[in-house]
PDB file of N, CA and C in Angstrom:
ATOM      1  N   MET A1184      28.527 -36.352 -59.747  1.00 56.00           N
ATOM      2  CA  MET A1184      27.653 -35.254 -59.393  1.00 56.00           C
ATOM      3  C   MET A1184      28.435 -34.280 -58.516  1.00 56.00           C
ATOM      4  N   ALA A1185      28.308 -32.995 -58.792  1.00 58.00           N
ATOM      5  CA  ALA A1185      29.029 -31.973 -58.042  1.00 58.00           C
ATOM      6  C   ALA A1185      28.421 -31.814 -56.656  1.00 58.00           C
ATOM      7  N   LYS A1186      29.277 -31.733 -55.680  1.00 59.00           N
ATOM      8  CA  LYS A1186      28.831 -31.557 -54.293  1.00 59.00           C
ATOM      9  C   LYS A1186      28.708 -30.068 -53.988  1.00 59.00           C
ATOM     10  N   LYS A1187      27.633 -29.704 -53.251  1.00 58.00           N
ATOM     11  CA  LYS A1187      27.468 -28.306 -52.854  1.00 58.00           C
ATOM     12  C   LYS A1187      28.635 -27.909 -51.956  1.00 58.00           C
ATOM     13  N   PRO A1188      29.136 -26.677 -52.114  1.00 59.00           N
ATOM     14  CA  PRO A1188      30.225 -26.249 -51.217  1.00 59.00           C
ATOM     15  C   PRO A1188      29.764 -26.221 -49.765  1.00 59.00           C
ATOM     16  N   ASP A1189      30.668 -26.593 -48.871  1.00 61.00           N
ATOM     17  CA  ASP A1189      30.369 -26.612 -47.435  1.00 61.00           C
ATOM     18  C   ASP A1189      30.759 -25.251 -46.858  1.00 61.00           C
ATOM     19  N   TRP A1190      29.767 -24.347 -46.741  1.00 58.00           N
ATOM     20  CA  TRP A1190      30.027 -23.001 -46.247  1.00 58.00           C
ATOM     21  C   TRP A1190      30.141 -23.012 -44.728  1.00 58.00           C
ATOM     22  N   SER A1191      31.128 -22.317 -44.218  1.00 68.00           N
ATOM     23  CA  SER A1191      31.213 -22.148 -42.766  1.00 68.00           C
ATOM     24  C   SER A1191      30.171 -21.112 -42.357  1.00 68.00           C
ATOM     25  N   LYS A1192      29.877 -21.046 -41.072  1.00 63.00           N
ATOM     26  CA  LYS A1192      28.890 -20.065 -40.589  1.00 63.00           C
ATOM     27  C   LYS A1192      29.350 -18.648 -40.898  1.00 63.00           C
ATOM     28  N   GLU A1193      30.655 -18.406 -40.818  1.00 65.00           N
ATOM     29  CA  GLU A1193      31.173 -17.066 -41.108  1.00 65.00           C
ATOM     30  C   GLU A1193      30.923 -16.693 -42.559  1.00 65.00           C
ATOM     31  N   GLU A1194      31.134 -17.653 -43.463  1.00 65.00           N
ATOM     32  CA  GLU A1194      30.910 -17.368 -44.873  1.00 65.00           C
ATOM     33  C   GLU A1194      29.429 -17.160 -45.147  1.00 65.00           C
ATOM     34  N   GLN A1195      28.574 -17.911 -44.460  1.00 62.00           N
ATOM     35  CA  GLN A1195      27.137 -17.723 -44.623  1.00 62.00           C
ATOM     36  C   GLN A1195      26.725 -16.347 -44.112  1.00 62.00           C
ATOM     37  N   ALA A1196      27.318 -15.895 -43.026  1.00 62.00           N
ATOM     38  CA  ALA A1196      26.989 -14.584 -42.474  1.00 62.00           C
ATOM     39  C   ALA A1196      27.362 -13.478 -43.448  1.00 62.00           C
ATOM     40  N   VAL A1197      28.457 -13.668 -44.183  1.00 69.00           N
ATOM     41  CA  VAL A1197      28.873 -12.661 -45.161  1.00 69.00           C
ATOM     42  C   VAL A1197      27.828 -12.538 -46.258  1.00 69.00           C
ATOM     43  N   GLN A1198      27.134 -13.623 -46.535  1.00 73.00           N
ATOM     44  CA  GLN A1198      26.123 -13.600 -47.584  1.00 73.00           C
ATOM     45  C   GLN A1198      24.821 -12.948 -47.123  1.00 73.00           C
ATOM     46  N   ALA A1199      24.633 -12.765 -45.826  1.00 78.00           N
ATOM     47  CA  ALA A1199      23.411 -12.163 -45.301  1.00 78.00           C
ATOM     48  C   ALA A1199      23.405 -10.666 -45.564  1.00 78.00           C
ATOM     49  N   VAL A1200      22.221 -10.089 -45.596  1.00 86.00           N
ATOM     50  CA  VAL A1200      22.062  -8.659 -45.826  1.00 86.00           C
ATOM     51  C   VAL A1200      21.402  -8.063 -44.597  1.00 86.00           C
ATOM     52  N   GLN A1201      22.040  -7.050 -44.017  1.00 82.00           N
ATOM     53  CA  GLN A1201      21.459  -6.380 -42.860  1.00 82.00           C
ATOM     54  C   GLN A1201      20.672  -5.171 -43.340  1.00 82.00           C
ATOM     55  N   LEU A1202      19.439  -5.069 -42.879  1.00 82.00           N
ATOM     56  CA  LEU A1202      18.595  -3.937 -43.231  1.00 82.00           C
ATOM     57  C   LEU A1202      18.410  -3.051 -42.007  1.00 82.00           C
ATOM     58  N   ALA A1203      18.393  -1.751 -42.229  1.00 83.00           N
ATOM     59  CA  ALA A1203      18.144  -0.791 -41.156  1.00 83.00           C
ATOM     60  C   ALA A1203      16.925   0.036 -41.548  1.00 83.00           C
ATOM     61  N   PHE A1204      16.078   0.299 -40.573  1.00 84.00           N
ATOM     62  CA  PHE A1204      14.862   1.057 -40.822  1.00 84.00           C
ATOM     63  C   PHE A1204      14.843   2.284 -39.928  1.00 84.00           C
ATOM     64  N   ASP A1205      14.546   3.430 -40.518  1.00 87.00           N
ATOM     65  CA  ASP A1205      14.396   4.661 -39.752  1.00 87.00           C
ATOM     66  C   ASP A1205      12.942   4.744 -39.293  1.00 87.00           C
ATOM     67  N   LEU A1206      12.731   4.396 -38.030  1.00 86.00           N
ATOM     68  CA  LEU A1206      11.378   4.397 -37.465  1.00 86.00           C
ATOM     69  C   LEU A1206      11.337   5.349 -36.286  1.00 86.00           C
ATOM     70  N   SER A1207      10.162   5.770 -35.916  1.00 91.00           N
ATOM     71  CA  SER A1207      10.025   6.715 -34.806  1.00 91.00           C
ATOM     72  C   SER A1207      10.539   6.100 -33.508  1.00 91.00           C
ATOM     73  N   ASN A1208      10.846   6.962 -32.560  1.00 90.00           N
ATOM     74  CA  ASN A1208      11.300   6.488 -31.248  1.00 90.00           C
ATOM     75  C   ASN A1208      10.257   5.601 -30.584  1.00 90.00           C
ATOM     76  N   ASP A1209       8.981   5.949 -30.744  1.00 92.00           N
ATOM     77  CA  ASP A1209       7.913   5.151 -30.139  1.00 92.00           C
ATOM     78  C   ASP A1209       7.878   3.736 -30.720  1.00 92.00           C
ATOM     79  N   ILE A1210       8.033   3.626 -32.017  1.00 91.00           N
ATOM     80  CA  ILE A1210       8.023   2.307 -32.653  1.00 91.00           C
ATOM     81  C   ILE A1210       9.241   1.501 -32.211  1.00 91.00           C
ATOM     82  N   GLN A1211      10.402   2.135 -32.194  1.00 91.00           N
ATOM     83  CA  GLN A1211      11.607   1.437 -31.749  1.00 91.00           C
ATOM     84  C   GLN A1211      11.475   0.996 -30.292  1.00 91.00           C
ATOM     85  N   ARG A1212      10.928   1.867 -29.456  1.00 93.00           N
ATOM     86  CA  ARG A1212      10.735   1.533 -28.047  1.00 93.00           C
ATOM     87  C   ARG A1212       9.790   0.344 -27.902  1.00 93.00           C
ATOM     88  N   ALA A1213       8.727   0.318 -28.696  1.00 94.00           N
ATOM     89  CA  ALA A1213       7.767  -0.789 -28.643  1.00 94.00           C
ATOM     90  C   ALA A1213       8.473  -2.113 -28.952  1.00 94.00           C
ATOM     91  N   PHE A1214       9.344  -2.115 -29.937  1.00 93.00           N
ATOM     92  CA  PHE A1214      10.074  -3.342 -30.274  1.00 93.00           C
ATOM     93  C   PHE A1214      11.048  -3.725 -29.167  1.00 93.00           C
ATOM     94  N   ARG A1215      11.777  -2.747 -28.631  1.00 92.00           N
ATOM     95  CA  ARG A1215      12.755  -3.049 -27.580  1.00 92.00           C
ATOM     96  C   ARG A1215      12.068  -3.575 -26.328  1.00 92.00           C
ATOM     97  N   VAL A1216      10.978  -2.922 -25.922  1.00 94.00           N
ATOM     98  CA  VAL A1216      10.273  -3.341 -24.702  1.00 94.00           C
ATOM     99  C   VAL A1216       9.641  -4.712 -24.903  1.00 94.00           C
ATOM    100  N   SER A1217       8.971  -4.896 -26.034  1.00 94.00           N
ATOM    101  CA  SER A1217       8.347  -6.191 -26.307  1.00 94.00           C
ATOM    102  C   SER A1217       9.397  -7.299 -26.338  1.00 94.00           C
ATOM    103  N   ALA A1218      10.522  -7.040 -26.954  1.00 91.00           N
ATOM    104  CA  ALA A1218      11.596  -8.036 -27.016  1.00 91.00           C
ATOM    105  C   ALA A1218      12.122  -8.332 -25.616  1.00 91.00           C
ATOM    106  N   ALA A1219      12.342  -7.304 -24.827  1.00 88.00           N
ATOM    107  CA  ALA A1219      12.864  -7.499 -23.473  1.00 88.00           C
ATOM    108  C   ALA A1219      11.894  -8.307 -22.628  1.00 88.00           C
ATOM    109  N   LEU A1220      10.617  -8.016 -22.741  1.00 90.00           N
ATOM    110  CA  LEU A1220       9.616  -8.744 -21.950  1.00 90.00           C
ATOM    111  C   LEU A1220       9.530 -10.209 -22.348  1.00 90.00           C
ATOM    112  N   GLN A1221       9.950 -10.518 -23.569  1.00 90.00           N
ATOM    113  CA  GLN A1221       9.923 -11.900 -24.047  1.00 90.00           C
ATOM    114  C   GLN A1221      11.319 -12.530 -24.039  1.00 90.00           C
ATOM    115  N   ASP A1222      12.291 -11.864 -23.411  1.00 87.00           N
ATOM    116  CA  ASP A1222      13.684 -12.340 -23.376  1.00 87.00           C
ATOM    117  C   ASP A1222      14.226 -12.637 -24.768  1.00 87.00           C
ATOM    118  N   MET A1223      13.990 -11.707 -25.666  1.00 88.00           N
ATOM    119  CA  MET A1223      14.450 -11.849 -27.046  1.00 88.00           C
ATOM    120  C   MET A1223      15.303 -10.643 -27.401  1.00 88.00           C
ATOM    121  N   SER A1224      16.111 -10.796 -28.423  1.00 87.00           N
ATOM    122  CA  SER A1224      16.817  -9.634 -28.959  1.00 87.00           C
ATOM    123  C   SER A1224      15.821  -8.829 -29.797  1.00 87.00           C
ATOM    124  N   THR A1225      16.122  -7.571 -30.008  1.00 89.00           N
ATOM    125  CA  THR A1225      15.248  -6.732 -30.825  1.00 89.00           C
ATOM    126  C   THR A1225      15.164  -7.292 -32.243  1.00 89.00           C
ATOM    127  N   ALA A1226      16.299  -7.743 -32.766  1.00 90.00           N
ATOM    128  CA  ALA A1226      16.314  -8.306 -34.128  1.00 90.00           C
ATOM    129  C   ALA A1226      15.413  -9.536 -34.210  1.00 90.00           C
ATOM    130  N   ASP A1227      15.454 -10.396 -33.185  1.00 92.00           N
ATOM    131  CA  ASP A1227      14.574 -11.571 -33.194  1.00 92.00           C
ATOM    132  C   ASP A1227      13.109 -11.165 -33.076  1.00 92.00           C
ATOM    133  N   MET A1228      12.829 -10.087 -32.352  1.00 93.00           N
ATOM    134  CA  MET A1228      11.453  -9.592 -32.257  1.00 93.00           C
ATOM    135  C   MET A1228      10.965  -9.148 -33.631  1.00 93.00           C
ATOM    136  N   VAL A1229      11.817  -8.459 -34.380  1.00 93.00           N
ATOM    137  CA  VAL A1229      11.462  -8.038 -35.735  1.00 93.00           C
ATOM    138  C   VAL A1229      11.186  -9.274 -36.593  1.00 93.00           C
ATOM    139  N   ARG A1230      12.061 -10.285 -36.483  1.00 93.00           N
ATOM    140  CA  ARG A1230      11.863 -11.520 -37.256  1.00 93.00           C
ATOM    141  C   ARG A1230      10.546 -12.198 -36.867  1.00 93.00           C
ATOM    142  N   LYS A1231      10.208 -12.179 -35.584  1.00 95.00           N
ATOM    143  CA  LYS A1231       8.955 -12.785 -35.126  1.00 95.00           C
ATOM    144  C   LYS A1231       7.760 -12.075 -35.755  1.00 95.00           C
ATOM    145  N   VAL A1232       7.783 -10.738 -35.721  1.00 94.00           N
ATOM    146  CA  VAL A1232       6.683  -9.954 -36.297  1.00 94.00           C
ATOM    147  C   VAL A1232       6.555 -10.235 -37.796  1.00 94.00           C
ATOM    148  N   LEU A1233       7.681 -10.409 -38.467  1.00 93.00           N
ATOM    149  CA  LEU A1233       7.664 -10.684 -39.909  1.00 93.00           C
ATOM    150  C   LEU A1233       7.393 -12.153 -40.223  1.00 93.00           C
ATOM    151  N   GLN A1234       7.183 -12.950 -39.167  1.00 94.00           N
ATOM    152  CA  GLN A1234       6.919 -14.382 -39.280  1.00 94.00           C
ATOM    153  C   GLN A1234       8.064 -15.123 -39.972  1.00 94.00           C
ATOM    154  N   LEU A1235       9.290 -14.735 -39.597  1.00 94.00           N
ATOM    155  CA  LEU A1235      10.498 -15.418 -40.054  1.00 94.00           C
ATOM    156  C   LEU A1235      11.029 -16.259 -38.903  1.00 94.00           C
ATOM    157  N   PRO A1236      11.838 -17.267 -39.184  1.00 93.00           N
ATOM    158  CA  PRO A1236      12.423 -18.047 -38.086  1.00 93.00           C
ATOM    159  C   PRO A1236      13.250 -17.154 -37.174  1.00 93.00           C
ATOM    160  N   TYR A1237      13.208 -17.434 -35.870  1.00 91.00           N
ATOM    161  CA  TYR A1237      13.970 -16.654 -34.889  1.00 91.00           C
ATOM    162  C   TYR A1237      14.302 -17.540 -33.707  1.00 91.00           C
ATOM    163  N   ARG A1238      15.258 -17.090 -32.903  1.00 83.00           N
ATOM    164  CA  ARG A1238      15.616 -17.819 -31.692  1.00 83.00           C
ATOM    165  C   ARG A1238      14.560 -17.565 -30.635  1.00 83.00           C
ATOM    166  N   ARG A1239      14.180 -18.602 -29.925  1.00 79.00           N
ATOM    167  CA  ARG A1239      13.171 -18.467 -28.880  1.00 79.00           C
ATOM    168  C   ARG A1239      13.746 -17.792 -27.629  1.00 79.00           C
ATOM    169  N   ALA A1240      15.024 -17.957 -27.413  1.00 73.00           N
ATOM    170  CA  ALA A1240      15.684 -17.328 -26.258  1.00 73.00           C
ATOM    171  C   ALA A1240      17.039 -16.804 -26.714  1.00 73.00           C
ATOM    172  N   ARG A1241      17.524 -15.798 -26.049  1.00 68.00           N
ATOM    173  CA  ARG A1241      18.819 -15.227 -26.406  1.00 68.00           C
ATOM    174  C   ARG A1241      19.918 -16.268 -26.240  1.00 68.00           C
ATOM    175  N   ALA A1242      20.810 -16.318 -27.206  1.00 66.00           N
ATOM    176  CA  ALA A1242      21.925 -17.252 -27.133  1.00 66.00           C
ATOM    177  C   ALA A1242      22.892 -16.832 -26.025  1.00 66.00           C
ATOM    178  N   ARG A1243      23.200 -15.554 -25.957  1.00 71.00           N
ATOM    179  CA  ARG A1243      24.110 -15.022 -24.939  1.00 71.00           C
ATOM    180  C   ARG A1243      23.522 -13.729 -24.395  1.00 71.00           C
ATOM    181  N   PRO A1244      22.639 -13.824 -23.416  1.00 69.00           N
ATOM    182  CA  PRO A1244      22.048 -12.587 -22.895  1.00 69.00           C
ATOM    183  C   PRO A1244      23.102 -11.751 -22.176  1.00 69.00           C
ATOM    184  N   ARG A1245      23.368 -10.598 -22.710  1.00 77.00           N
ATOM    185  CA  ARG A1245      24.364  -9.721 -22.096  1.00 77.00           C
ATOM    186  C   ARG A1245      24.099  -8.275 -22.484  1.00 77.00           C
ATOM    187  N   LEU A1246      24.627  -7.394 -21.672  1.00 82.00           N
ATOM    188  CA  LEU A1246      24.605  -5.964 -21.970  1.00 82.00           C
ATOM    189  C   LEU A1246      25.971  -5.597 -22.507  1.00 82.00           C
ATOM    190  N   THR A1247      26.010  -4.679 -23.429  1.00 84.00           N
ATOM    191  CA  THR A1247      27.298  -4.222 -23.938  1.00 84.00           C
ATOM    192  C   THR A1247      27.387  -2.715 -23.829  1.00 84.00           C
ATOM    193  N   VAL A1248      28.572  -2.239 -23.619  1.00 90.00           N
ATOM    194  CA  VAL A1248      28.857  -0.811 -23.610  1.00 90.00           C
ATOM    195  C   VAL A1248      30.292  -0.648 -24.103  1.00 90.00           C
ATOM    196  N   THR A1249      30.525   0.385 -24.867  1.00 93.00           N
ATOM    197  CA  THR A1249      31.868   0.678 -25.356  1.00 93.00           C
ATOM    198  C   THR A1249      32.498   1.716 -24.436  1.00 93.00           C
ATOM    199  N   LEU A1250      33.647   1.367 -23.891  1.00 93.00           N
ATOM    200  CA  LEU A1250      34.357   2.276 -22.983  1.00 93.00           C
ATOM    201  C   LEU A1250      35.664   2.715 -23.621  1.00 93.00           C
ATOM    202  N   LYS A1251      35.916   4.025 -23.595  1.00 94.00           N
ATOM    203  CA  LYS A1251      37.175   4.585 -24.084  1.00 94.00           C
ATOM    204  C   LYS A1251      38.160   4.622 -22.916  1.00 94.00           C
ATOM    205  N   ASP A1252      39.405   4.891 -23.220  1.00 94.00           N
ATOM    206  CA  ASP A1252      40.419   4.996 -22.172  1.00 94.00           C
ATOM    207  C   ASP A1252      40.001   6.013 -21.115  1.00 94.00           C
ATOM    208  N   GLU A1253      39.413   7.139 -21.559  1.00 95.00           N
ATOM    209  CA  GLU A1253      38.976   8.169 -20.617  1.00 95.00           C
ATOM    210  C   GLU A1253      37.891   7.635 -19.675  1.00 95.00           C
ATOM    211  N   ASP A1254      37.047   6.765 -20.206  1.00 97.00           N
ATOM    212  CA  ASP A1254      35.992   6.174 -19.376  1.00 97.00           C
ATOM    213  C   ASP A1254      36.599   5.300 -18.279  1.00 97.00           C
ATOM    214  N   PHE A1255      37.621   4.533 -18.643  1.00 96.00           N
ATOM    215  CA  PHE A1255      38.292   3.705 -17.639  1.00 96.00           C
ATOM    216  C   PHE A1255      38.953   4.577 -16.580  1.00 96.00           C
ATOM    217  N   GLU A1256      39.496   5.708 -17.000  1.00 96.00           N
ATOM    218  CA  GLU A1256      40.104   6.644 -16.046  1.00 96.00           C
ATOM    219  C   GLU A1256      39.046   7.152 -15.057  1.00 96.00           C
ATOM    220  N   LEU A1257      37.893   7.563 -15.594  1.00 97.00           N
ATOM    221  CA  LEU A1257      36.814   8.075 -14.738  1.00 97.00           C
ATOM    222  C   LEU A1257      36.289   6.990 -13.792  1.00 97.00           C
ATOM    223  N   LEU A1258      36.108   5.779 -14.316  1.00 97.00           N
ATOM    224  CA  LEU A1258      35.611   4.688 -13.477  1.00 97.00           C
ATOM    225  C   LEU A1258      36.637   4.297 -12.413  1.00 97.00           C
ATOM    226  N   ALA A1259      37.908   4.328 -12.779  1.00 97.00           N
ATOM    227  CA  ALA A1259      38.961   4.006 -11.811  1.00 97.00           C
ATOM    228  C   ALA A1259      38.939   5.014 -10.663  1.00 97.00           C
ATOM    229  N   GLN A1260      38.758   6.302 -10.993  1.00 98.00           N
ATOM    230  CA  GLN A1260      38.648   7.321  -9.948  1.00 98.00           C
ATOM    231  C   GLN A1260      37.417   7.065  -9.084  1.00 98.00           C
ATOM    232  N   LYS A1261      36.297   6.786  -9.725  1.00 97.00           N
ATOM    233  CA  LYS A1261      35.046   6.558  -9.014  1.00 97.00           C
ATOM    234  C   LYS A1261      35.167   5.407  -8.027  1.00 97.00           C
ATOM    235  N   TYR A1262      35.782   4.318  -8.474  1.00 97.00           N
ATOM    236  CA  TYR A1262      35.895   3.119  -7.639  1.00 97.00           C
ATOM    237  C   TYR A1262      37.210   3.060  -6.849  1.00 97.00           C
ATOM    238  N   ARG A1263      38.044   4.096  -7.003  1.00 97.00           N
ATOM    239  CA  ARG A1263      39.353   4.144  -6.341  1.00 97.00           C
ATOM    240  C   ARG A1263      40.195   2.912  -6.667  1.00 97.00           C
ATOM    241  N   LEU A1264      40.299   2.673  -7.988  1.00 97.00           N
ATOM    242  CA  LEU A1264      41.077   1.546  -8.495  1.00 97.00           C
ATOM    243  C   LEU A1264      42.162   2.048  -9.438  1.00 97.00           C
ATOM    244  N   ASP A1265      43.105   1.184  -9.721  1.00 96.00           N
ATOM    245  CA  ASP A1265      44.149   1.472 -10.710  1.00 96.00           C
ATOM    246  C   ASP A1265      43.511   1.471 -12.099  1.00 96.00           C
ATOM    247  N   PRO A1266      43.670   2.531 -12.883  1.00 94.00           N
ATOM    248  CA  PRO A1266      43.064   2.589 -14.217  1.00 94.00           C
ATOM    249  C   PRO A1266      43.505   1.443 -15.135  1.00 94.00           C
ATOM    250  N   GLN A1267      44.657   0.859 -14.846  1.00 95.00           N
ATOM    251  CA  GLN A1267      45.139  -0.259 -15.666  1.00 95.00           C
ATOM    252  C   GLN A1267      44.512  -1.597 -15.277  1.00 95.00           C
ATOM    253  N   ASP A1268      43.869  -1.652 -14.122  1.00 96.00           N
ATOM    254  CA  ASP A1268      43.251  -2.894 -13.656  1.00 96.00           C
ATOM    255  C   ASP A1268      41.829  -2.990 -14.205  1.00 96.00           C
ATOM    256  N   ARG A1269      41.771  -3.240 -15.487  1.00 95.00           N
ATOM    257  CA  ARG A1269      40.471  -3.240 -16.167  1.00 95.00           C
ATOM    258  C   ARG A1269      39.577  -4.387 -15.701  1.00 95.00           C
ATOM    259  N   ALA A1270      40.150  -5.482 -15.277  1.00 95.00           N
ATOM    260  CA  ALA A1270      39.336  -6.588 -14.763  1.00 95.00           C
ATOM    261  C   ALA A1270      38.601  -6.157 -13.495  1.00 95.00           C
ATOM    262  N   ALA A1271      39.310  -5.455 -12.596  1.00 97.00           N
ATOM    263  CA  ALA A1271      38.678  -4.978 -11.360  1.00 97.00           C
ATOM    264  C   ALA A1271      37.612  -3.933 -11.679  1.00 97.00           C
ATOM    265  N   ILE A1272      37.902  -3.067 -12.634  1.00 97.00           N
ATOM    266  CA  ILE A1272      36.929  -2.045 -13.031  1.00 97.00           C
ATOM    267  C   ILE A1272      35.691  -2.725 -13.615  1.00 97.00           C
ATOM    268  N   ARG A1273      35.914  -3.696 -14.478  1.00 95.00           N
ATOM    269  CA  ARG A1273      34.794  -4.434 -15.083  1.00 95.00           C
ATOM    270  C   ARG A1273      33.941  -5.104 -13.994  1.00 95.00           C
ATOM    271  N   HIS A1274      34.599  -5.680 -13.008  1.00 96.00           N
ATOM    272  CA  HIS A1274      33.890  -6.339 -11.906  1.00 96.00           C
ATOM    273  C   HIS A1274      33.020  -5.335 -11.150  1.00 96.00           C
ATOM    274  N   ARG A1275      33.578  -4.172 -10.844  1.00 97.00           N
ATOM    275  CA  ARG A1275      32.823  -3.146 -10.116  1.00 97.00           C
ATOM    276  C   ARG A1275      31.664  -2.607 -10.957  1.00 97.00           C
ATOM    277  N   VAL A1276      31.887  -2.450 -12.264  1.00 96.00           N
ATOM    278  CA  VAL A1276      30.811  -1.998 -13.154  1.00 96.00           C
ATOM    279  C   VAL A1276      29.686  -3.031 -13.142  1.00 96.00           C
ATOM    280  N   ALA A1277      30.020  -4.310 -13.225  1.00 94.00           N
ATOM    281  CA  ALA A1277      29.005  -5.372 -13.201  1.00 94.00           C
ATOM    282  C   ALA A1277      28.211  -5.317 -11.904  1.00 94.00           C
ATOM    283  N   GLU A1278      28.900  -5.104 -10.786  1.00 95.00           N
ATOM    284  CA  GLU A1278      28.210  -4.998  -9.500  1.00 95.00           C
ATOM    285  C   GLU A1278      27.246  -3.811  -9.492  1.00 95.00           C
ATOM    286  N   GLU A1279      27.700  -2.683 -10.019  1.00 96.00           N
ATOM    287  CA  GLU A1279      26.849  -1.490 -10.033  1.00 96.00           C
ATOM    288  C   GLU A1279      25.625  -1.696 -10.923  1.00 96.00           C
ATOM    289  N   LEU A1280      25.817  -2.331 -12.077  1.00 93.00           N
ATOM    290  CA  LEU A1280      24.701  -2.592 -12.975  1.00 93.00           C
ATOM    291  C   LEU A1280      23.699  -3.567 -12.344  1.00 93.00           C
ATOM    292  N   GLN A1281      24.216  -4.572 -11.654  1.00 92.00           N
ATOM    293  CA  GLN A1281      23.337  -5.520 -10.966  1.00 92.00           C
ATOM    294  C   GLN A1281      22.555  -4.818  -9.861  1.00 92.00           C
ATOM    295  N   GLY A1282      23.216  -3.930  -9.141  1.00 94.00           N
ATOM    296  CA  GLY A1282      22.534  -3.157  -8.100  1.00 94.00           C
ATOM    297  C   GLY A1282      21.436  -2.285  -8.683  1.00 94.00           C
ATOM    298  N   PHE A1283      21.722  -1.646  -9.800  1.00 93.00           N
ATOM    299  CA  PHE A1283      20.694  -0.839 -10.469  1.00 93.00           C
ATOM    300  C   PHE A1283      19.485  -1.699 -10.810  1.00 93.00           C
ATOM    301  N   ALA A1284      19.734  -2.867 -11.404  1.00 89.00           N
ATOM    302  CA  ALA A1284      18.634  -3.743 -11.822  1.00 89.00           C
ATOM    303  C   ALA A1284      17.820  -4.214 -10.628  1.00 89.00           C
ATOM    304  N   ARG A1285      18.499  -4.591  -9.543  1.00 91.00           N
ATOM    305  CA  ARG A1285      17.769  -5.027  -8.341  1.00 91.00           C
ATOM    306  C   ARG A1285      16.886  -3.908  -7.812  1.00 91.00           C
ATOM    307  N   ASN A1286      17.432  -2.700  -7.727  1.00 91.00           N
ATOM    308  CA  ASN A1286      16.643  -1.556  -7.239  1.00 91.00           C
ATOM    309  C   ASN A1286      15.506  -1.217  -8.189  1.00 91.00           C
ATOM    310  N   TYR A1287      15.769  -1.275  -9.468  1.00 85.00           N
ATOM    311  CA  TYR A1287      14.744  -0.957 -10.466  1.00 85.00           C
ATOM    312  C   TYR A1287      13.593  -1.947 -10.382  1.00 85.00           C
ATOM    313  N   LEU A1288      13.925  -3.221 -10.266  1.00 81.00           N
ATOM    314  CA  LEU A1288      12.884  -4.262 -10.252  1.00 81.00           C
ATOM    315  C   LEU A1288      12.083  -4.268  -8.961  1.00 81.00           C
ATOM    316  N   THR A1289      12.683  -3.804  -7.849  1.00 84.00           N
ATOM    317  CA  THR A1289      11.950  -3.815  -6.582  1.00 84.00           C
ATOM    318  C   THR A1289      11.280  -2.486  -6.271  1.00 84.00           C
ATOM    319  N   ASP A1290      11.607  -1.439  -7.038  1.00 71.00           N
ATOM    320  CA  ASP A1290      11.003  -0.123  -6.834  1.00 71.00           C
ATOM    321  C   ASP A1290       9.591  -0.126  -7.409  1.00 71.00           C
ATOM    322  N   SER A1291       8.600   0.127  -6.589  1.00 54.00           N
ATOM    323  CA  SER A1291       7.203   0.084  -7.053  1.00 54.00           C
ATOM    324  C   SER A1291       6.853   1.226  -7.998  1.00 54.00           C
ATOM    325  N   GLY A1292       7.738   2.207  -8.109  1.00 59.00           N
ATOM    326  CA  GLY A1292       7.476   3.347  -8.992  1.00 59.00           C
ATOM    327  C   GLY A1292       7.710   3.057 -10.465  1.00 59.00           C
ATOM    328  N   HIS A1293       8.230   1.882 -10.788  1.00 53.00           N
ATOM    329  CA  HIS A1293       8.516   1.589 -12.193  1.00 53.00           C
ATOM    330  C   HIS A1293       7.536   0.646 -12.777  1.00 53.00           C
TER     331      HIS A1293
END
């Protein structure tokens, strides 16, 4: 009897189809906010609404941002760091983002 091929996760991911939907800003915001309040990714929130299997909690909760060389230059100036010391810049950015979140969460105006 022939054995089913043992697909790696990467090969299985290649077989998946990503769909994109052009929805209004209000609808997109509703999904993002609802997902954030439930500690879910937006994609998992969509899967939940569609009653498909989804992760109950984020596997790696993190924020991402793409920085160009010019951005590192600007941040290095802002923090008075060497533009080549990207680890130090990353550390300072993390501190600033954490400070923003602390202030946002404790500010009664939000």
